[in-house]
Coordinates of C-alpha atoms in Angstrom, one line a residue:
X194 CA 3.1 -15.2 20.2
X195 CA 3.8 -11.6 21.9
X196 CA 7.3 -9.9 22.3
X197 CA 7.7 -6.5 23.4
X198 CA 9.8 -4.1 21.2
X199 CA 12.1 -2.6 23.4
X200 CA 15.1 0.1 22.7
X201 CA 17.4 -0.6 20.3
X202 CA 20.3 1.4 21.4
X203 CA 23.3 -0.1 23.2
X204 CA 26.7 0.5 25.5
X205 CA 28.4 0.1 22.2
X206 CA 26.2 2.4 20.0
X207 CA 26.6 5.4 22.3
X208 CA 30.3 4.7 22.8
X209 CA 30.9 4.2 18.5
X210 CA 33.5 6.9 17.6
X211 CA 33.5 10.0 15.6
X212 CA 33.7 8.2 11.8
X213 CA 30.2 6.4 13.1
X214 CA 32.2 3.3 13.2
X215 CA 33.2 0.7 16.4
X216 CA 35.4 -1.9 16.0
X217 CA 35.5 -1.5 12.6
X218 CA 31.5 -1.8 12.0
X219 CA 29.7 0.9 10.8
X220 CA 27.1 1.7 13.9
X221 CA 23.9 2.9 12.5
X222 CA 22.3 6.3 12.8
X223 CA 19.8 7.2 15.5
X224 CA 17.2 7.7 12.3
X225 CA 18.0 4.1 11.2
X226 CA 17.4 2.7 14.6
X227 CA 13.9 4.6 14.5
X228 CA 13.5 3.7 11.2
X229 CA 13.7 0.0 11.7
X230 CA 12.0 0.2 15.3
X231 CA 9.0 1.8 13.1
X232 CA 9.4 -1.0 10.2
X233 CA 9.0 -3.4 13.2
X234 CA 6.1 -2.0 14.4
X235 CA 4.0 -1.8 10.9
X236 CA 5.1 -5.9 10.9
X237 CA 3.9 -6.4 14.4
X238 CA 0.7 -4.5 13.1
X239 CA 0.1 -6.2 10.1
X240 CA 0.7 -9.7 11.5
X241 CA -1.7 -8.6 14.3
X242 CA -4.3 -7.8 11.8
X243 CA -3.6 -10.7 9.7
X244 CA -4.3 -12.9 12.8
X245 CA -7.3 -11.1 13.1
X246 CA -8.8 -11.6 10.3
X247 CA -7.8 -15.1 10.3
X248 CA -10.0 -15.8 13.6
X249 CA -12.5 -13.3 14.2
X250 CA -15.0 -14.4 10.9
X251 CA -15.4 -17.7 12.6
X252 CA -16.9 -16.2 15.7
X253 CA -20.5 -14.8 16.7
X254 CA -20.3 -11.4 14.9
X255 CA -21.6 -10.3 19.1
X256 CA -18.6 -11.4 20.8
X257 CA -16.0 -10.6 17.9
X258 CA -15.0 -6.8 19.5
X259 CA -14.7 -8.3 23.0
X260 CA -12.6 -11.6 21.8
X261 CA -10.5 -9.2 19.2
X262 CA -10.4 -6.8 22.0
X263 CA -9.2 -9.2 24.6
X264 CA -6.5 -11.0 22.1
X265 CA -5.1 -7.8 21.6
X266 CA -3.9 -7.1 25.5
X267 CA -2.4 -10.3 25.5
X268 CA -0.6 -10.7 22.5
X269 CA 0.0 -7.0 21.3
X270 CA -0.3 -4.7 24.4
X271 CA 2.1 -2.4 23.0
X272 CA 0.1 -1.9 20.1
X273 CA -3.1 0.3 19.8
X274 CA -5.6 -2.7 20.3
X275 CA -9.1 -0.6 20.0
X276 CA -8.4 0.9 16.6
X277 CA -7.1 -2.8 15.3
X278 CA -10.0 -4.2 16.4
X279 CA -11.8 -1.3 14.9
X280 CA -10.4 -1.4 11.3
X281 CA -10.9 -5.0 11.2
X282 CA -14.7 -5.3 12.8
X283 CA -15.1 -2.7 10.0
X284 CA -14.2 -5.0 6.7
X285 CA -16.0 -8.3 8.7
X286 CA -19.0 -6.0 8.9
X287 CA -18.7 -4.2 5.1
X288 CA -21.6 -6.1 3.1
X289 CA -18.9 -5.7 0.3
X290 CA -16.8 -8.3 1.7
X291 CA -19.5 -10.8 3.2
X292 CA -18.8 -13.3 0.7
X293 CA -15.4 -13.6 1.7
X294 CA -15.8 -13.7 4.9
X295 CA -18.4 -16.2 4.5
X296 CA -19.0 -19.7 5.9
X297 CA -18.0 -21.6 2.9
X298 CA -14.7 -19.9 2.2
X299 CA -11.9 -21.4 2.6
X300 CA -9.2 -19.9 5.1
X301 CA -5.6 -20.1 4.3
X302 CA -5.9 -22.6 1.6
X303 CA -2.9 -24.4 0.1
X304 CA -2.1 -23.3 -3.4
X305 CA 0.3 -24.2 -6.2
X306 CA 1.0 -23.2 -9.9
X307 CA 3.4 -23.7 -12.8
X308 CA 4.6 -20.4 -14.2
X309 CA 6.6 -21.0 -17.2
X310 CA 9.4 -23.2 -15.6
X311 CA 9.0 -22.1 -12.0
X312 CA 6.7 -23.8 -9.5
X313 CA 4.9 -21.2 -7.0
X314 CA 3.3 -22.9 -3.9
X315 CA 2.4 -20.5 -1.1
X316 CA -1.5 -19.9 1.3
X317 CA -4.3 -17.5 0.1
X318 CA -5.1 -15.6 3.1
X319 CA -9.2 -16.6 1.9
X320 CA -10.4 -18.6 -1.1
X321 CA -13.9 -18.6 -2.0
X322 CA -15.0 -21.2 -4.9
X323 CA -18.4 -20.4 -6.7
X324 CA -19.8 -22.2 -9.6
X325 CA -19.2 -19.0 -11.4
X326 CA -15.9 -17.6 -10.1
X327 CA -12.5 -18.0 -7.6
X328 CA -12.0 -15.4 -5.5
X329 CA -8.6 -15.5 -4.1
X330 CA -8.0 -12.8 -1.3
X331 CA -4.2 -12.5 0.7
X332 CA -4.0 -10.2 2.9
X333 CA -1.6 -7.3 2.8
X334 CA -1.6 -5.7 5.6
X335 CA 2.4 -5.2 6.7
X336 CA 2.8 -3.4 2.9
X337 CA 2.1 -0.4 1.0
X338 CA -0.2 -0.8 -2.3
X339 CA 1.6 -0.2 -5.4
X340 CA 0.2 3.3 -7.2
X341 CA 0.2 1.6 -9.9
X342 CA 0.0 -1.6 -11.6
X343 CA 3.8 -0.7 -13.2
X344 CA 4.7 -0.3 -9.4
X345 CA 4.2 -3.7 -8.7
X346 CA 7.2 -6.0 -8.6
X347 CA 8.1 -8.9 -11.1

């Protein structure tokens, strides 16, 4: 799926009075526009990578910059397509990560838990089962990392 982010400004934005209001509704700041028009962008990044990452380990590790390449024109031309496929040719080919990006892991694997009284059901990004451990890998690539493990939400 591809959309083009366009401006965000209207008629009735440039036209809102002097309180910053129109009609009544408060008409947002020309550094909240850009501020959400950036916030969009880092989605339309992150879900580009996460795509990424979804497809490009099943493919001949020779073809993946040309396919990762080519998906990027069509379906994020706005978007800096060489330095996506970059940073993500770059984890597929870290010999850190091999195992996840393995053969036998599983991709976007359906998962489901009882925490105290709550049920959680959700996808792990990768999930890689070994007689000896479970890796479980999700991708967060639209977020910052916490600086801290008290930074992280409840």
């Amino acid at each position: 799926m591809a959309f083009h982010l366009g401006r965000i400004e209207s008629a009735d934005t440039r036209r809102a009075d002097a309180s910053g209001t129109k009609r009544g509704k408060k008409v947002a700041s020309a550094g909240a526009r850009r501020a959400k028009v950036a916030r969009l962008v880092v989605l339309r990044r992150g879900t580009a990578l996460h795509r990424l990452f979804e497809t490009l380990p099943g493919l001949a590790s020779d073809v993946r910059r040309d396919v990762a390449l080519q998906w990027c024109l069509l379906n994020v031309p706005d978007l800096d397509g060489a330095e996506l496929t970059a940073t993500v040719l770059a984890v597929l080919d870290d010999p850190a990560f091999a195992a996840v990006f393995a053969p036998g892991a599983l991709t976007e694997a359906p998962v489901a838990a009882v925490v105290g009284e709550a049920v959680i059901a959700g996808s792990i990004d990768r999930l890689l089962v070994s007689e000896a451990e479970v890796l479980a890998v999700d991708f967060k690539t639209g977020s910052r990392v916490p600086a801290g493990l008290d930074m992280v939400p409840p």
